[in-house]
Amino acid sequence: MRNTKINIERRKNKKTKPAPENLGFGTVYSDHMFIMDYSTEKGWHSPKITPYGPISLDPGTSVFQYAQSVFDGFKAYRTEDNRILIFRPEENLKRLNASCDRLCIPSIDEEFVLKAVKQLVDIDQDWIPTLKGTSLYIRPYIIATDVSLSVTPSKTYKFIMILSPVGAYYSEGFNPVGINVEETYARAVKGGTGAAKTAGNYSPGYKAQEKASEKGNAQVLWLDAIEKKYIEEVGSMNVFFKINNEVITPPLNGTILSGITRMSVIELLKYWNVPVYERDITIEEVHQAYVNGGLEEVFGAGTAAVIAPIGQLNWGDQEMVINNKQTGGLSQKLFDTLIGIQTGKLEDPFNWTVEVEKELTL
Ligand SMILES: *Cc1c(COP(=O)(O)O)cnc(C)c1O
């Protein structure tokens, strides 16, 4: 479908934009959306950009029952010299296809969808906020649309892509947060869907999140489902530990999500010659390092927050306060470098960003 033309229907009256200081996360959407359909006979077809608005689905649509659905998320930024940069979109589309494979959803043409991403962002480029810390979040997702209650893969699908201007993740500054180490509930098991960005992985975590919030924690630290011993992720972010000058993050063993921010952090650390290891790490090892004074920094890494410093880990009745609840030097440097590259303020030695060309032929 590489050369299929995207049909464009522009909105007549533009929507009112929210004040850039009041942007939340995914509460406001731009003027247009991208949509295409899949059928066994035609494959992915009829791609179009239309005014943003409700879609109509039969109440018996299978996605509402069994959540055969995948999504991804990445961001576009406007640079000071008025260019538009998207951070590593090829990686997200590759991951979207990996998620599709796990959920028996037909794959997309990554090159074609990247073209669609650029066209949609170009058309709605006045929705890219410019206030410090803000960006335009891009959310592609696929849903199963067969009208059927049978527990089998759908034969038809919709691919939809929507854009949301999002605010600074840290409304009160870059403050390390408290995390509850979850010992009852589990997020993923080996052989399950933890490595896919699929709808059904997220709401089962609400219960643990509720528990964490009741105790005043911002997020949950997930342990492996079987032994409740090995560290997996924090909320919807990958997690890193700096212990005795070395950085450790759990390996991609099938239960954790392969974050693009995680990948970028690892590449940056290697570039800076900071020792970094993808290996199993237990909560006991982290606690031991804390007791010995070697636990220097802990942070989450993900598209929404980029880097989220962690100031305290609560594991049963053990309270581990990290770096006096101050943002560590390495966390700060990673945050500044990633944001710098994403917004075009810093040189991009890895060619991570993709520019939306000024004159897109529409
Ligand atoms: C999306 C996600 C991440 C982070 O991935 P990024 O590509 O860095 O945004 C980590 N864990 C989970 C469970 C996720 O859904």
PDB file of N, CA, C and O and ligand atoms in Angstrom, residues 71-74 87 91-92 95 137 139 187 194-198 201-202 222 232-239 255-264 301-306, ligand 1:
ATOM      1  N   PHE A  71      -2.067  -0.684  20.647  1.00  0.00           N
ATOM      2  CA  PHE A  71      -1.862   0.755  20.478  1.00  0.00           C
ATOM      3  C   PHE A  71      -0.395   1.079  20.619  1.00  0.00           C
ATOM      4  O   PHE A  71       0.428   0.220  20.941  1.00  0.00           O
ATOM      5  N   ASP A  72      -0.041   2.332  20.355  1.00  0.00           N
ATOM      6  CA  ASP A  72       1.303   2.802  20.638  1.00  0.00           C
ATOM      7  C   ASP A  72       1.223   4.286  20.961  1.00  0.00           C
ATOM      8  O   ASP A  72       0.120   4.854  20.938  1.00  0.00           O
ATOM      9  N   GLY A  73       2.344   4.885  21.317  1.00  0.00           N
ATOM     10  CA  GLY A  73       2.303   6.297  21.683  1.00  0.00           C
ATOM     11  C   GLY A  73       3.664   6.927  21.523  1.00  0.00           C
ATOM     12  O   GLY A  73       4.664   6.356  21.975  1.00  0.00           O
ATOM     13  N   PHE A  74       3.710   8.074  20.868  1.00  0.00           N
ATOM     14  CA  PHE A  74       4.972   8.809  20.710  1.00  0.00           C
ATOM     15  C   PHE A  74       4.651  10.282  20.526  1.00  0.00           C
ATOM     16  O   PHE A  74       3.491  10.678  20.556  1.00  0.00           O
ATOM     17  N   PHE A  87       9.881  11.969  17.578  1.00  0.00           N
ATOM     18  CA  PHE A  87      10.932  11.179  18.216  1.00  0.00           C
ATOM     19  C   PHE A  87      10.796   9.690  17.901  1.00  0.00           C
ATOM     20  O   PHE A  87       9.834   9.049  18.313  1.00  0.00           O
ATOM     21  N   GLU A  91      10.573   3.257  15.356  1.00  0.00           N
ATOM     22  CA  GLU A  91      10.650   2.259  16.432  1.00  0.00           C
ATOM     23  C   GLU A  91       9.255   1.946  16.972  1.00  0.00           C
ATOM     24  O   GLU A  91       8.926   0.804  17.274  1.00  0.00           O
ATOM     25  N   ASN A  92       8.428   2.985  17.103  1.00  0.00           N
ATOM     26  CA  ASN A  92       7.071   2.760  17.610  1.00  0.00           C
ATOM     27  C   ASN A  92       6.236   1.935  16.644  1.00  0.00           C
ATOM     28  O   ASN A  92       5.457   1.072  17.053  1.00  0.00           O
ATOM     29  N   ARG A  95       7.249  -1.597  16.819  1.00  0.00           N
ATOM     30  CA  ARG A  95       6.695  -2.205  18.031  1.00  0.00           C
ATOM     31  C   ARG A  95       5.194  -2.457  17.880  1.00  0.00           C
ATOM     32  O   ARG A  95       4.672  -3.463  18.359  1.00  0.00           O
ATOM     33  N   TYR A 137       1.079  14.540  21.484  1.00  0.00           N
ATOM     34  CA  TYR A 137       1.128  13.091  21.651  1.00  0.00           C
ATOM     35  C   TYR A 137       0.375  12.426  20.500  1.00  0.00           C
ATOM     36  O   TYR A 137      -0.725  12.842  20.140  1.00  0.00           O
ATOM     37  N   ARG A 139      -1.285   8.985  19.063  1.00  0.00           N
ATOM     38  CA  ARG A 139      -1.795   7.698  19.529  1.00  0.00           C
ATOM     39  C   ARG A 139      -2.412   6.903  18.379  1.00  0.00           C
ATOM     40  O   ARG A 139      -3.560   7.140  18.016  1.00  0.00           O
ATOM     41  N   ARG A 187       1.326  -7.941  36.870  1.00  0.00           N
ATOM     42  CA  ARG A 187       1.008  -7.301  35.593  1.00  0.00           C
ATOM     43  C   ARG A 187       1.081  -8.279  34.429  1.00  0.00           C
ATOM     44  O   ARG A 187       0.254  -8.258  33.526  1.00  0.00           O
ATOM     45  N   GLY A 194       2.600  -9.357  28.302  1.00  0.00           N
ATOM     46  CA  GLY A 194       3.285  -8.208  28.897  1.00  0.00           C
ATOM     47  C   GLY A 194       4.157  -7.414  27.949  1.00  0.00           C
ATOM     48  O   GLY A 194       4.348  -6.208  28.111  1.00  0.00           O
ATOM     49  N   ALA A 195       4.705  -8.081  26.938  1.00  0.00           N
ATOM     50  CA  ALA A 195       5.605  -7.393  26.010  1.00  0.00           C
ATOM     51  C   ALA A 195       4.851  -6.676  24.893  1.00  0.00           C
ATOM     52  O   ALA A 195       5.470  -6.005  24.062  1.00  0.00           O
ATOM     53  N   ALA A 196       3.523  -6.804  24.862  1.00  0.00           N
ATOM     54  CA  ALA A 196       2.736  -6.137  23.809  1.00  0.00           C
ATOM     55  C   ALA A 196       1.992  -4.943  24.395  1.00  0.00           C
ATOM     56  O   ALA A 196       1.591  -4.966  25.556  1.00  0.00           O
ATOM     57  N   LYS A 197       1.839  -3.892  23.577  1.00  0.00           N
ATOM     58  CA  LYS A 197       1.012  -2.768  24.024  1.00  0.00           C
ATOM     59  C   LYS A 197      -0.415  -3.099  23.595  1.00  0.00           C
ATOM     60  O   LYS A 197      -0.848  -2.745  22.506  1.00  0.00           O
ATOM     61  N   THR A 198      -1.099  -3.839  24.450  1.00  0.00           N
ATOM     62  CA  THR A 198      -2.454  -4.271  24.132  1.00  0.00           C
ATOM     63  C   THR A 198      -3.404  -3.853  25.253  1.00  0.00           C
ATOM     64  O   THR A 198      -3.024  -3.874  26.438  1.00  0.00           O
ATOM     65  N   ASN A 201      -3.860  -5.205  28.993  1.00  0.00           N
ATOM     66  CA  ASN A 201      -2.788  -5.206  29.989  1.00  0.00           C
ATOM     67  C   ASN A 201      -2.942  -4.118  31.045  1.00  0.00           C
ATOM     68  O   ASN A 201      -2.262  -4.156  32.060  1.00  0.00           O
ATOM     69  N   TYR A 202      -3.767  -3.124  30.783  1.00  0.00           N
ATOM     70  CA  TYR A 202      -3.695  -1.923  31.611  1.00  0.00           C
ATOM     71  C   TYR A 202      -4.725  -1.841  32.733  1.00  0.00           C
ATOM     72  O   TYR A 202      -4.342  -1.609  33.886  1.00  0.00           O
ATOM     73  N   TRP A 222       6.202  -3.179  39.718  1.00  0.00           N
ATOM     74  CA  TRP A 222       5.756  -4.553  39.486  1.00  0.00           C
ATOM     75  C   TRP A 222       6.914  -5.530  39.657  1.00  0.00           C
ATOM     76  O   TRP A 222       8.009  -5.302  39.144  1.00  0.00           O
ATOM     77  N   GLU A 232      10.277  -5.808  37.502  1.00  0.00           N
ATOM     78  CA  GLU A 232       9.852  -5.732  36.102  1.00  0.00           C
ATOM     79  C   GLU A 232       9.761  -4.286  35.610  1.00  0.00           C
ATOM     80  O   GLU A 232      10.583  -3.837  34.853  1.00  0.00           O
ATOM     81  N   GLU A 233       8.698  -3.569  36.026  1.00  0.00           N
ATOM     82  CA  GLU A 233       8.490  -2.209  35.523  1.00  0.00           C
ATOM     83  C   GLU A 233       7.918  -1.332  36.620  1.00  0.00           C
ATOM     84  O   GLU A 233       7.482  -1.830  37.652  1.00  0.00           O
ATOM     85  N   VAL A 234       7.819  -0.041  36.341  1.00  0.00           N
ATOM     86  CA  VAL A 234       7.160   0.857  37.285  1.00  0.00           C
ATOM     87  C   VAL A 234       6.019   1.568  36.545  1.00  0.00           C
ATOM     88  O   VAL A 234       6.247   2.293  35.588  1.00  0.00           O
ATOM     89  N   GLY A 235       4.782   1.284  36.988  1.00  0.00           N
ATOM     90  CA  GLY A 235       3.605   1.840  36.306  1.00  0.00           C
ATOM     91  C   GLY A 235       3.652   1.444  34.844  1.00  0.00           C
ATOM     92  O   GLY A 235       3.790   0.272  34.526  1.00  0.00           O
ATOM     93  N   SER A 236       3.565   2.407  33.956  1.00  0.00           N
ATOM     94  CA  SER A 236       3.723   2.134  32.524  1.00  0.00           C
ATOM     95  C   SER A 236       5.054   2.665  32.033  1.00  0.00           C
ATOM     96  O   SER A 236       5.150   3.266  30.966  1.00  0.00           O
ATOM     97  N   MET A 237       6.075   2.455  32.855  1.00  0.00           N
ATOM     98  CA  MET A 237       7.426   2.886  32.483  1.00  0.00           C
ATOM     99  C   MET A 237       8.417   1.768  32.767  1.00  0.00           C
ATOM    100  O   MET A 237       8.187   0.948  33.660  1.00  0.00           O
ATOM    101  N   ASN A 238       9.510   1.776  32.063  1.00  0.00           N
ATOM    102  CA  ASN A 238      10.608   0.870  32.391  1.00  0.00           C
ATOM    103  C   ASN A 238      11.382   1.495  33.552  1.00  0.00           C
ATOM    104  O   ASN A 238      11.286   2.694  33.792  1.00  0.00           O
ATOM    105  N   VAL A 239      12.138   0.664  34.263  1.00  0.00           N
ATOM    106  CA  VAL A 239      12.784   1.173  35.471  1.00  0.00           C
ATOM    107  C   VAL A 239      14.292   0.924  35.455  1.00  0.00           C
ATOM    108  O   VAL A 239      14.756  -0.082  34.905  1.00  0.00           O
ATOM    109  N   THR A 255       8.069 -10.406  29.609  1.00  0.00           N
ATOM    110  CA  THR A 255       6.993  -9.897  30.466  1.00  0.00           C
ATOM    111  C   THR A 255       6.974  -8.371  30.504  1.00  0.00           C
ATOM    112  O   THR A 255       5.981  -7.785  30.902  1.00  0.00           O
ATOM    113  N   ILE A 256       8.095  -7.733  30.135  1.00  0.00           N
ATOM    114  CA  ILE A 256       8.093  -6.270  30.194  1.00  0.00           C
ATOM    115  C   ILE A 256       8.021  -5.671  28.795  1.00  0.00           C
ATOM    116  O   ILE A 256       8.330  -6.318  27.804  1.00  0.00           O
ATOM    117  N   LEU A 257       7.589  -4.419  28.772  1.00  0.00           N
ATOM    118  CA  LEU A 257       7.415  -3.718  27.504  1.00  0.00           C
ATOM    119  C   LEU A 257       8.774  -3.179  27.050  1.00  0.00           C
ATOM    120  O   LEU A 257       9.528  -2.644  27.856  1.00  0.00           O
ATOM    121  N   SER A 258       9.033  -3.324  25.775  1.00  0.00           N
ATOM    122  CA  SER A 258      10.297  -2.846  25.229  1.00  0.00           C
ATOM    123  C   SER A 258      10.173  -1.349  24.921  1.00  0.00           C
ATOM    124  O   SER A 258       9.818  -0.955  23.817  1.00  0.00           O
ATOM    125  N   GLY A 259      10.439  -0.529  25.919  1.00  0.00           N
ATOM    126  CA  GLY A 259      10.252   0.913  25.781  1.00  0.00           C
ATOM    127  C   GLY A 259      11.276   1.558  24.840  1.00  0.00           C
ATOM    128  O   GLY A 259      12.446   1.192  24.859  1.00  0.00           O
ATOM    129  N   ILE A 260      10.800   2.527  24.073  1.00  0.00           N
ATOM    130  CA  ILE A 260      11.707   3.270  23.193  1.00  0.00           C
ATOM    131  C   ILE A 260      12.552   4.222  24.053  1.00  0.00           C
ATOM    132  O   ILE A 260      13.716   4.477  23.741  1.00  0.00           O
ATOM    133  N   THR A 261      11.973   4.720  25.146  1.00  0.00           N
ATOM    134  CA  THR A 261      12.748   5.569  26.051  1.00  0.00           C
ATOM    135  C   THR A 261      13.829   4.728  26.731  1.00  0.00           C
ATOM    136  O   THR A 261      14.977   5.161  26.844  1.00  0.00           O
ATOM    137  N   ARG A 262      13.460   3.505  27.148  1.00  0.00           N
ATOM    138  CA  ARG A 262      14.424   2.569  27.741  1.00  0.00           C
ATOM    139  C   ARG A 262      15.601   2.357  26.790  1.00  0.00           C
ATOM    140  O   ARG A 262      16.766   2.481  27.167  1.00  0.00           O
ATOM    141  N   MET A 263      15.271   2.059  25.525  1.00  0.00           N
ATOM    142  CA  MET A 263      16.287   1.817  24.508  1.00  0.00           C
ATOM    143  C   MET A 263      17.188   3.047  24.352  1.00  0.00           C
ATOM    144  O   MET A 263      18.413   2.943  24.262  1.00  0.00           O
ATOM    145  N   SER A 264      16.579   4.233  24.361  1.00  0.00           N
ATOM    146  CA  SER A 264      17.335   5.471  24.172  1.00  0.00           C
ATOM    147  C   SER A 264      18.244   5.743  25.371  1.00  0.00           C
ATOM    148  O   SER A 264      19.381   6.203  25.202  1.00  0.00           O
ATOM    149  N   ALA A 301      11.385   5.334  32.978  1.00  0.00           N
ATOM    150  CA  ALA A 301      11.626   5.894  31.644  1.00  0.00           C
ATOM    151  C   ALA A 301      10.464   5.510  30.729  1.00  0.00           C
ATOM    152  O   ALA A 301      10.141   4.338  30.583  1.00  0.00           O
ATOM    153  N   GLY A 302       9.831   6.514  30.155  1.00  0.00           N
ATOM    154  CA  GLY A 302       8.711   6.266  29.241  1.00  0.00           C
ATOM    155  C   GLY A 302       8.353   7.543  28.491  1.00  0.00           C
ATOM    156  O   GLY A 302       8.758   8.636  28.911  1.00  0.00           O
ATOM    157  N   THR A 303       7.612   7.414  27.417  1.00  0.00           N
ATOM    158  CA  THR A 303       7.295   8.561  26.559  1.00  0.00           C
ATOM    159  C   THR A 303       6.616   9.715  27.305  1.00  0.00           C
ATOM    160  O   THR A 303       6.950  10.872  27.105  1.00  0.00           O
ATOM    161  N   ALA A 304       5.643   9.384  28.180  1.00  0.00           N
ATOM    162  CA  ALA A 304       4.863  10.441  28.828  1.00  0.00           C
ATOM    163  C   ALA A 304       5.739  11.353  29.677  1.00  0.00           C
ATOM    164  O   ALA A 304       5.752  12.564  29.487  1.00  0.00           O
ATOM    165  N   ALA A 305       6.487  10.766  30.613  1.00  0.00           N
ATOM    166  CA  ALA A 305       7.290  11.572  31.536  1.00  0.00           C
ATOM    167  C   ALA A 305       8.724  11.759  31.041  1.00  0.00           C
ATOM    168  O   ALA A 305       9.444  12.596  31.554  1.00  0.00           O
ATOM    169  N   VAL A 306       9.141  10.965  30.105  1.00  0.00           N
ATOM    170  CA  VAL A 306      10.522  10.846  29.615  1.00  0.00           C
ATOM    171  C   VAL A 306      11.379  10.187  30.706  1.00  0.00           C
ATOM    172  O   VAL A 306      11.679   9.014  30.621  1.00  0.00           O
TER     173      VAL A 306
HETATM  174  C1  LIG B   1       4.521   2.228  26.702  1.00  0.00           C
HETATM  175  C2  LIG B   1       5.026   1.516  27.887  1.00  0.00           C
HETATM  176  C3  LIG B   1       6.338   1.702  28.378  1.00  0.00           C
HETATM  177  C4  LIG B   1       7.276   2.751  27.846  1.00  0.00           C
HETATM  178  O1  LIG B   1       7.540   2.688  26.499  1.00  0.00           O
HETATM  179  P1  LIG B   1       8.036   3.984  25.710  1.00  0.00           P
HETATM  180  O2  LIG B   1       8.198   3.512  24.319  1.00  0.00           O
HETATM  181  O3  LIG B   1       9.300   4.405  26.329  1.00  0.00           O
HETATM  182  O4  LIG B   1       6.957   5.001  25.879  1.00  0.00           O
HETATM  183  C5  LIG B   1       6.757   0.907  29.424  1.00  0.00           C
HETATM  184  N1  LIG B   1       5.943   0.000  29.988  1.00  0.00           N
HETATM  185  C6  LIG B   1       4.672  -0.174  29.565  1.00  0.00           C
HETATM  186  C7  LIG B   1       3.834  -1.207  30.237  1.00  0.00           C
HETATM  187  C8  LIG B   1       4.174   0.575  28.516  1.00  0.00           C
HETATM  188  O5  LIG B   1       2.917   0.396  28.119  1.00  0.00           O
END
